Short mmCIF file of C-alpha atoms (C1' of nucleotides) in Angstrom, two decimals:
data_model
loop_
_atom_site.label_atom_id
_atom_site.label_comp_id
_atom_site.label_asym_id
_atom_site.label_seq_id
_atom_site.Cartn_x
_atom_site.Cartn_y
_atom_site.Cartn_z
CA UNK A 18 -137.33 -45.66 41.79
CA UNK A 19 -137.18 -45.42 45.95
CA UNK A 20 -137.68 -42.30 47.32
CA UNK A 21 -133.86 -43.30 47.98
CA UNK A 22 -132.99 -42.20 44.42
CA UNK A 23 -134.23 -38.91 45.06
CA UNK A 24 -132.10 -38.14 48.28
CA UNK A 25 -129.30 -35.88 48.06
CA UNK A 26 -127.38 -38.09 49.46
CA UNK A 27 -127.36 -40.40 47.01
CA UNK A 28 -127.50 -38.11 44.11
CA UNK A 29 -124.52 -35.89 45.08
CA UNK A 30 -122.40 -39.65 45.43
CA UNK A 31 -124.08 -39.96 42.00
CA UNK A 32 -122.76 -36.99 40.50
CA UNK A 33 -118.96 -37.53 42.43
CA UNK A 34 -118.59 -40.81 40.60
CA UNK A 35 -119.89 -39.50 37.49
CA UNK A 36 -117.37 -36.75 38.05
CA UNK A 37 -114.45 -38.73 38.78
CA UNK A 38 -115.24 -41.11 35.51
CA UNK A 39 -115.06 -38.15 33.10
CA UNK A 40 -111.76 -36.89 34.74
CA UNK A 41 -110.36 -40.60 34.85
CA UNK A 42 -111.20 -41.18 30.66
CA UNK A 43 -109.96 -37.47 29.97
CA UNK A 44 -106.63 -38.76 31.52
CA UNK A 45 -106.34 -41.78 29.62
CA UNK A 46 -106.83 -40.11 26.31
CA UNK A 47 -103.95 -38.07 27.19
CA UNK A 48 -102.18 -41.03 27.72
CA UNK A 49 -101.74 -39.72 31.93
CA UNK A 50 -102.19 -41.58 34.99
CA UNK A 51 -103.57 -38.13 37.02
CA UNK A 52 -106.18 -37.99 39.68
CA UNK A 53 -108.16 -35.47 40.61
CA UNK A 54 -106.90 -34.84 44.08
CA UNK A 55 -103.33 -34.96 42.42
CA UNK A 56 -104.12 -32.36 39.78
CA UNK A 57 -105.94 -29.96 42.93
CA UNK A 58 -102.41 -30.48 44.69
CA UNK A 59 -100.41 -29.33 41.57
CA UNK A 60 -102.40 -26.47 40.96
CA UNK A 61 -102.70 -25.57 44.66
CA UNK A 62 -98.41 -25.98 44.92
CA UNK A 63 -98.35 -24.27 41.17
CA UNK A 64 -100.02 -20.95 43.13
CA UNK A 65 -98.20 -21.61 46.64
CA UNK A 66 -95.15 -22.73 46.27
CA UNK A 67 -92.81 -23.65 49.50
CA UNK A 68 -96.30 -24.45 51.88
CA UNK A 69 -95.82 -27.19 53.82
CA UNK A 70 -98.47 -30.80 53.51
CA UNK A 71 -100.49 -29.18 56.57
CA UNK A 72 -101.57 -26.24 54.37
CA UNK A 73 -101.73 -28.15 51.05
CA UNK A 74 -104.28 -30.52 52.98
CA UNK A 75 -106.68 -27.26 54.06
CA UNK A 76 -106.28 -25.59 50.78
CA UNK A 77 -107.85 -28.52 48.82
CA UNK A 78 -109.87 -29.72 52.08
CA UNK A 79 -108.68 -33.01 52.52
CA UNK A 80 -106.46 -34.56 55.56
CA UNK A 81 -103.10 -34.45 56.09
CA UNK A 82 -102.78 -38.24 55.85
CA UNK A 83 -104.32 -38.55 52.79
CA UNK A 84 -102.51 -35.41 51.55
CA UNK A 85 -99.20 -37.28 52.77
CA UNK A 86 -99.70 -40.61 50.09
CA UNK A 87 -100.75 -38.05 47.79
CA UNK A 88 -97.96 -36.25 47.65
CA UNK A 89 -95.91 -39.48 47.95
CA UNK A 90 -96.92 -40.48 44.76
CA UNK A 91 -96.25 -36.86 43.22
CA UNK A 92 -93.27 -37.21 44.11
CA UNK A 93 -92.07 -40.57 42.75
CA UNK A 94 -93.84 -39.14 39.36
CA UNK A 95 -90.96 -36.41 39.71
CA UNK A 96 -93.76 -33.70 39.82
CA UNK A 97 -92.97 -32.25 43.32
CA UNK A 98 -89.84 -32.10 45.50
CA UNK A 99 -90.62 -32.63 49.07
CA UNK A 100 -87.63 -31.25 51.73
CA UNK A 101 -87.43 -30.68 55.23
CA UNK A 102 -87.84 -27.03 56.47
CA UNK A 103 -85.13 -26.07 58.25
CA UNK A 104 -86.68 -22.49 59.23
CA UNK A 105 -89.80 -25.75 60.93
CA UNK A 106 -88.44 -28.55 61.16
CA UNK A 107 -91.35 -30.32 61.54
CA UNK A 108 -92.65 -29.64 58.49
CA UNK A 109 -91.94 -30.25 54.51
CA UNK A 110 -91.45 -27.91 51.51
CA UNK A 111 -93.10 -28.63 48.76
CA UNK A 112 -92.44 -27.37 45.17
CA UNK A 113 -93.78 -28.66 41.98
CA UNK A 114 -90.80 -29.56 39.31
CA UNK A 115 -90.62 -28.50 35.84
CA UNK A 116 -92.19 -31.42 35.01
CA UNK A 117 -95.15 -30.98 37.36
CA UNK A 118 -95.52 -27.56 36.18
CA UNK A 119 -95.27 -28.35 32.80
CA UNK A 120 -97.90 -31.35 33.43
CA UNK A 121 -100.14 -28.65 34.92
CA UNK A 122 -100.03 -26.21 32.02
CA UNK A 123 -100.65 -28.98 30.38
CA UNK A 124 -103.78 -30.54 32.00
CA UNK A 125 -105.52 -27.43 33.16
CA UNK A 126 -107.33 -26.57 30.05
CA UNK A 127 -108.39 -29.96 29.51
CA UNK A 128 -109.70 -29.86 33.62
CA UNK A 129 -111.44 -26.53 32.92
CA UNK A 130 -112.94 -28.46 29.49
CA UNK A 131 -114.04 -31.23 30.94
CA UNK A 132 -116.33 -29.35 34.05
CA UNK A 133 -119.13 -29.00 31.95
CA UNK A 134 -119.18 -31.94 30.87
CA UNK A 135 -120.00 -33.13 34.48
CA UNK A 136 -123.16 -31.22 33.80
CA UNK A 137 -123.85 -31.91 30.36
CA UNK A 138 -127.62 -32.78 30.93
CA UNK A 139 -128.35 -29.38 32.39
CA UNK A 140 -128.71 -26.10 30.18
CA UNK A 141 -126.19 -23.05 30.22
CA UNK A 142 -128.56 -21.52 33.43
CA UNK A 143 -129.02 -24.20 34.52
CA UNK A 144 -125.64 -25.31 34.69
CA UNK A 145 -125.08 -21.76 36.52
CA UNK A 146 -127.35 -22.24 38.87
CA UNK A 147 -126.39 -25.58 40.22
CA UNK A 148 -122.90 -24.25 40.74
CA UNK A 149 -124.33 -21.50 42.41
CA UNK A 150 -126.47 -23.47 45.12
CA UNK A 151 -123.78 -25.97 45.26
CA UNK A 152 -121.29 -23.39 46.32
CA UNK A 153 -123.56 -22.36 48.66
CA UNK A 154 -124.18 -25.48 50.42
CA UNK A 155 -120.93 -26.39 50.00
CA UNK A 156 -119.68 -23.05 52.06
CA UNK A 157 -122.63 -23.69 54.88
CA UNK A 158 -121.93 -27.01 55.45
CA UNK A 159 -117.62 -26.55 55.29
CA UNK A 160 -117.21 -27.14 58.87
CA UNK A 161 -119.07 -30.45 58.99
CA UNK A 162 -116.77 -31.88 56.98
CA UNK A 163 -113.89 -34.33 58.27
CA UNK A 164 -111.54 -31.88 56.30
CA UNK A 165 -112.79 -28.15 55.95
CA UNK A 166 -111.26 -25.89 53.64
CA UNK A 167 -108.91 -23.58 55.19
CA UNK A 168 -108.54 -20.31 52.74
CA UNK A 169 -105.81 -18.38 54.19
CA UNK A 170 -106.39 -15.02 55.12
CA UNK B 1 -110.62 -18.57 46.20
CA UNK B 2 -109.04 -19.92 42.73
CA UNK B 3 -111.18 -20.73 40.47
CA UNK B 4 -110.59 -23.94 40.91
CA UNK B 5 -113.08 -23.81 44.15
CA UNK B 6 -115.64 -22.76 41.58
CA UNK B 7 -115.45 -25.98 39.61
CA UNK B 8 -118.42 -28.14 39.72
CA UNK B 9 -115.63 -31.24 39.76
CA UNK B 10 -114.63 -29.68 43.45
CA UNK B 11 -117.73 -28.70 44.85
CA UNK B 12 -119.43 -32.00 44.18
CA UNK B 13 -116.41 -34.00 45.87
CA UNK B 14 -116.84 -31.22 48.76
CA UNK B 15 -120.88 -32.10 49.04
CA UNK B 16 -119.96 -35.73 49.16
CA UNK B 17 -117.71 -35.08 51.70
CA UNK B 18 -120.24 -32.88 53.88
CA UNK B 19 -122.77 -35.50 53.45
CA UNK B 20 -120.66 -38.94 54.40
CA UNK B 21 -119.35 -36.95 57.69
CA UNK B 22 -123.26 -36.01 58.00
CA UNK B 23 -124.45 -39.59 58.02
CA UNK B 24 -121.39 -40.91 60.12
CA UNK B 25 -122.39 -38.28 62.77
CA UNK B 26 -125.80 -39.46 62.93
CA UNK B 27 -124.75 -42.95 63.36
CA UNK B 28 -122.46 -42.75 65.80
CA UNK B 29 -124.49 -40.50 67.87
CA UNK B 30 -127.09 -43.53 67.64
CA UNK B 31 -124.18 -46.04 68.28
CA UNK B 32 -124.24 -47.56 65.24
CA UNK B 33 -121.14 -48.40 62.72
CA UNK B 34 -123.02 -48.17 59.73
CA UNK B 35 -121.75 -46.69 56.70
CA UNK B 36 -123.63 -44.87 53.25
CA UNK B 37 -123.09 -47.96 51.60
CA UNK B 38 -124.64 -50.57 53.89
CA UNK B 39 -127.63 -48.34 54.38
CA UNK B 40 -128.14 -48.29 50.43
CA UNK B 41 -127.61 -51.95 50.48
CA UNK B 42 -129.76 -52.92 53.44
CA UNK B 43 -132.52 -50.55 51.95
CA UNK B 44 -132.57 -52.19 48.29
CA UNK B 45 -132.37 -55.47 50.03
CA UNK B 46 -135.55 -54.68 51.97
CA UNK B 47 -137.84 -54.11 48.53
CA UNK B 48 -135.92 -57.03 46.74
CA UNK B 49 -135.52 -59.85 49.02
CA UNK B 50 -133.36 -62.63 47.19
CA UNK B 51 -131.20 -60.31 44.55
CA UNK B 52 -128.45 -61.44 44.28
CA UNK B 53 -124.89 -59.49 44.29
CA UNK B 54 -124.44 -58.01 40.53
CA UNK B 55 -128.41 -56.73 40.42
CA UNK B 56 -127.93 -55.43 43.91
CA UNK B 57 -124.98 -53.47 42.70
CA UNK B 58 -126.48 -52.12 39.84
CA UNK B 59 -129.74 -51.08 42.14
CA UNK B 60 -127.47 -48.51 44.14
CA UNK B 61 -124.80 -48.13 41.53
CA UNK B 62 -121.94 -49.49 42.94
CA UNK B 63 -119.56 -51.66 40.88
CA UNK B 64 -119.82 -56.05 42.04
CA UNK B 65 -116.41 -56.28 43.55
CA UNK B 66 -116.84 -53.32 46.18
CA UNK B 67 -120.37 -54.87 46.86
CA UNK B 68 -119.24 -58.21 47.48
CA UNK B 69 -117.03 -56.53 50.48
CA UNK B 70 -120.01 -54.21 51.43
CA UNK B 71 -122.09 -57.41 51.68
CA UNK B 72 -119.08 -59.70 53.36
CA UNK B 73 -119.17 -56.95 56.06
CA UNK B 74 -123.04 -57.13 56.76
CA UNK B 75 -122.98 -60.78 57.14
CA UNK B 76 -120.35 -60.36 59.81
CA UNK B 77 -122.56 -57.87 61.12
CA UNK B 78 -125.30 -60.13 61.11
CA UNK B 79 -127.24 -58.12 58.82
CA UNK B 80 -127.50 -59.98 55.99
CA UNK B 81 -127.47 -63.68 54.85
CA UNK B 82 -125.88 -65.18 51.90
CA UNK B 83 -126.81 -68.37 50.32
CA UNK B 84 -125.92 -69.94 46.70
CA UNK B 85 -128.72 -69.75 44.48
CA UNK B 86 -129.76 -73.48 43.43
CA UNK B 87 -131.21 -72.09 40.44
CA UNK B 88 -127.72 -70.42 38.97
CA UNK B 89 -124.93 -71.41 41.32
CA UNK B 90 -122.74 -68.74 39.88
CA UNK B 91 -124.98 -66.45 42.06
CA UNK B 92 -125.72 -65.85 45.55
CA UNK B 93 -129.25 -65.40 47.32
CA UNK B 94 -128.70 -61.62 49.83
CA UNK B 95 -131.72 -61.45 52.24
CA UNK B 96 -131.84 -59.28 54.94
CA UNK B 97 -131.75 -61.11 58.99
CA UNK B 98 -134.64 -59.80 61.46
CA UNK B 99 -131.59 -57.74 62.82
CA UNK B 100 -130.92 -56.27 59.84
CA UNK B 101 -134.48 -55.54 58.83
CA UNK B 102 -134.69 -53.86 62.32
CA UNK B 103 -131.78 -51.92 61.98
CA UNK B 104 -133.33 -50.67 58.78
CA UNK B 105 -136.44 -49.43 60.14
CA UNK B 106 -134.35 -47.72 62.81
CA UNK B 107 -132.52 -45.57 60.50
CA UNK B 108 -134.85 -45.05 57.99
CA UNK B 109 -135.96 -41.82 59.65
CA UNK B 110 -132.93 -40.78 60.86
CA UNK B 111 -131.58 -41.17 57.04
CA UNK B 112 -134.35 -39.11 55.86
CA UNK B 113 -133.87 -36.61 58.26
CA UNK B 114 -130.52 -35.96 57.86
CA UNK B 115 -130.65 -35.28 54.25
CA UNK B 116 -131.74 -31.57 54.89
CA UNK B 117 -128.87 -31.32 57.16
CA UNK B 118 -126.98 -31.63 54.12
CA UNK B 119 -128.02 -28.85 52.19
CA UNK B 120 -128.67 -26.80 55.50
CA UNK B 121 -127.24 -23.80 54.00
CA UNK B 122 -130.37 -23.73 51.41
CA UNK B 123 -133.66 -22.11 52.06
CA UNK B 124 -136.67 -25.20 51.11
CA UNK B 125 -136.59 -23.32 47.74
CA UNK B 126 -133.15 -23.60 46.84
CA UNK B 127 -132.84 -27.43 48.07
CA UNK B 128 -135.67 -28.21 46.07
CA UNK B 129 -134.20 -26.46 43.19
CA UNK B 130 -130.84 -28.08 43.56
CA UNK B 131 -132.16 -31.52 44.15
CA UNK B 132 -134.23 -31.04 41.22
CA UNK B 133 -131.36 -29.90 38.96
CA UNK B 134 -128.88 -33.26 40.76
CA UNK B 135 -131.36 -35.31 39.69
CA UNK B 136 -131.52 -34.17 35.95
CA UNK B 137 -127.64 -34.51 36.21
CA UNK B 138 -126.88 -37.59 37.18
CA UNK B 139 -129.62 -38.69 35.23
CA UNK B 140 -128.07 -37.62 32.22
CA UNK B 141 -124.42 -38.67 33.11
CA UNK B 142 -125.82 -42.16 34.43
CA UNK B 143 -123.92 -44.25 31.45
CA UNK B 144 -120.41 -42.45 32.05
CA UNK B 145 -120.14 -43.74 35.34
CA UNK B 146 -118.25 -46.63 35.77
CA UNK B 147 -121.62 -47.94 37.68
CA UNK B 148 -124.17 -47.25 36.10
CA UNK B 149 -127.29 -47.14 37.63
CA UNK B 150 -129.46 -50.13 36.77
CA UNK B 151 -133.40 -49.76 37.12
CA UNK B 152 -135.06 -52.86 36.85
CA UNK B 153 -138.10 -52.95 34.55
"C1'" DT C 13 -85.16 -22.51 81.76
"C1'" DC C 14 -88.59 -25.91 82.45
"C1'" DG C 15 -92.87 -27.92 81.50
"C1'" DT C 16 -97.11 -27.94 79.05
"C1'" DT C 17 -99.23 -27.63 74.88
"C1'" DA C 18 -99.72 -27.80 70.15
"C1'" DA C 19 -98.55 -28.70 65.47
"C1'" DA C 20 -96.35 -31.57 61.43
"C1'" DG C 21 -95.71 -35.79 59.59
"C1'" DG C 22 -95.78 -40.63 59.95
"C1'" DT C 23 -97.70 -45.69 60.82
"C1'" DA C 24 -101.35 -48.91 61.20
"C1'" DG C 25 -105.85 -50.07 60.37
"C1'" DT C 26 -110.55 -49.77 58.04
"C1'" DA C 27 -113.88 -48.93 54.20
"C1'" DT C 28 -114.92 -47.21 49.53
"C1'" DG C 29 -114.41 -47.58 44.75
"C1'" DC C 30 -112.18 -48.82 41.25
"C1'" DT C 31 -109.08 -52.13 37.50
"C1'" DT C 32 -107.65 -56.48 35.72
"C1'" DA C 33 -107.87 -61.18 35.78
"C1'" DC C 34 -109.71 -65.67 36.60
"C1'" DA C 35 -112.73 -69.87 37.99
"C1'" DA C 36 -117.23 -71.64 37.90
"C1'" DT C 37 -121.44 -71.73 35.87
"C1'" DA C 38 -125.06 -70.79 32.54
"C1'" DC C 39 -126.63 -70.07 27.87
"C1'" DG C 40 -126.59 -69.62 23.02
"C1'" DT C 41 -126.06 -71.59 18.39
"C1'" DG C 42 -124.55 -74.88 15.25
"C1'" DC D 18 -124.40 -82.57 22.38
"C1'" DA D 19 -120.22 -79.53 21.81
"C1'" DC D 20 -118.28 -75.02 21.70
"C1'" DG D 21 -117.91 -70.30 22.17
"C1'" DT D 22 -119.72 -66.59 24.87
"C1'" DA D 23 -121.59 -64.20 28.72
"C1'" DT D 24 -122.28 -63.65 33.64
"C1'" DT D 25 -121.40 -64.17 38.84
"C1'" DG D 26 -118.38 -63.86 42.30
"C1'" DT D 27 -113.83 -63.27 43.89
"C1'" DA D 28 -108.71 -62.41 44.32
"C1'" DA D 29 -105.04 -59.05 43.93
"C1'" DG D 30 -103.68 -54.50 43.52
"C1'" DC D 31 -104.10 -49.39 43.65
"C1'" DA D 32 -105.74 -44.72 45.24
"C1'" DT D 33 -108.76 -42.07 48.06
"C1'" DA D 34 -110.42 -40.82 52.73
"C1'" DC D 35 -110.66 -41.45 56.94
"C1'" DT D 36 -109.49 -42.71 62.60
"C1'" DA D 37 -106.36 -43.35 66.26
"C1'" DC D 38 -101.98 -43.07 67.79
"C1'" DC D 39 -97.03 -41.93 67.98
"C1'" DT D 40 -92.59 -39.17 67.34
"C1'" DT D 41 -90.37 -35.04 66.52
"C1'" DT D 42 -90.24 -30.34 66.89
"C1'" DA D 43 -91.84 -25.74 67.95
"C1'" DA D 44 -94.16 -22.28 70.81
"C1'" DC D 45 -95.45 -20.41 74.99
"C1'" DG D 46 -96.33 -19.50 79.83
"C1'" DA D 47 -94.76 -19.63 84.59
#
DNA sequence: TCGTTAAAGGTAGTATGCTTACAATACGTG
DNA sequence: CACGTATTGTAAGCATACTACCTTTAACGA
């Protein structure tokens, strides 16, 4: 064990890909093919529907690009409708289908479920207490990301 | 703020986030094109001259296949060198070049130093506490990640 | 109205981080 | 020694997660 181990760093990749792993084989035992930046966009379109990619994108803090295959694939799933704004041309409605709504009532108690799993070695406090320090750091350090969250007002 | 923002599955992929643009900040403002990845690499590398590919992967927990690109990219970098192993010719001999052993001990600090950066919004308390309570985490989730980290004896 | 600026979405390119599959090699037991 | 099994590396493919750049469209000031 480095003193490399022990860097948050490393430990906070540690706990993404440990994070990501649960969500993938919680998926698969429902038989889905869901990711977890595609379930953050249905439940973000599920609250807002009509916003355009731009907004999706600071909403779930990612960038637009990446937003753009996201919702790509969403859409050849038949879970969202994308169409051109006429009111902004520039930009693209998006609305989640019956089918992506239904996949989201579907898949957001088993999301909610599976959270503390990501935790499981830690206790009911201190479970709490990690979520509190990570929102924490997580709200200091929003606009050094590539993609800050964007709440809107 | 849904609750969704609350979720320990979104903050951690929002600390990882903070932390890679972090450490791409830091290199670039040193001129280097260095990534998380190749620093873990170059860093096991250092202590275990002569690993080859599969043990280096499970030393930073990283699946083979992304490590083999990881480590095709240092050798164009001059970083690294990779020779078969004579012993077991299915495997390949990684030790690190004088350039790569310098660039090492040039970001070494820097590395270190930046990891407060990361949990800036944290008194020394509460980043103790959290990397304390990380630790115990991804400690405990270790086997449900697809790469498990692999401590050698 | 014209010109500048800015914003939305897209393409192309790079690097992670996986899955599945396969060839080559090593290793085990009978 | 032969055969089945396990392991190493790699190829192909997919989905994030970016950068840089471009086109289209809107907004705004002079």
């Amino acid at each position: 064990m480095t003193i490399f181990h022990r860097m948050p760093g490393h430990l906070i990749r540690r706990l993404n890909q440990i994070a990501v792993s649960i969500f993938q084989d919680r998926m698969q035992g429902l038989g889905l093919d869901l990711t977890p930046v595609q379930f953050a966009a249905l439940d973000a379109l599920s609250d807002n529907p009509g916003i355009d990619q731009a907004t999706l994108a600071g909403m779930i803090a990612h960038d637009r690009v990446t937003i753009g295959g996201v919702v790509d694939r969403l859409q050849t799933k038949g879970l969202v409708t994308r169409s051109v704004n006429e009111k902004d041309r520039r930009s693209r409605r998006l609305v989640l289908t019956e089918a992506g709504e239904a996949m989201l009532a579907r898949i957001v108690p088993v999301v909610s479920d599976l959270q503390d799993e990501i935790l499981c070695g830690l206790s009911d406090d201190e479970r709490a207490a990690f979520i509190a320090l990570a929102s924490k750091a997580a709200e200091a350090g929003n606009d050094r990301s590539r993609a800050p969250l964007k709440i809107r007002a």
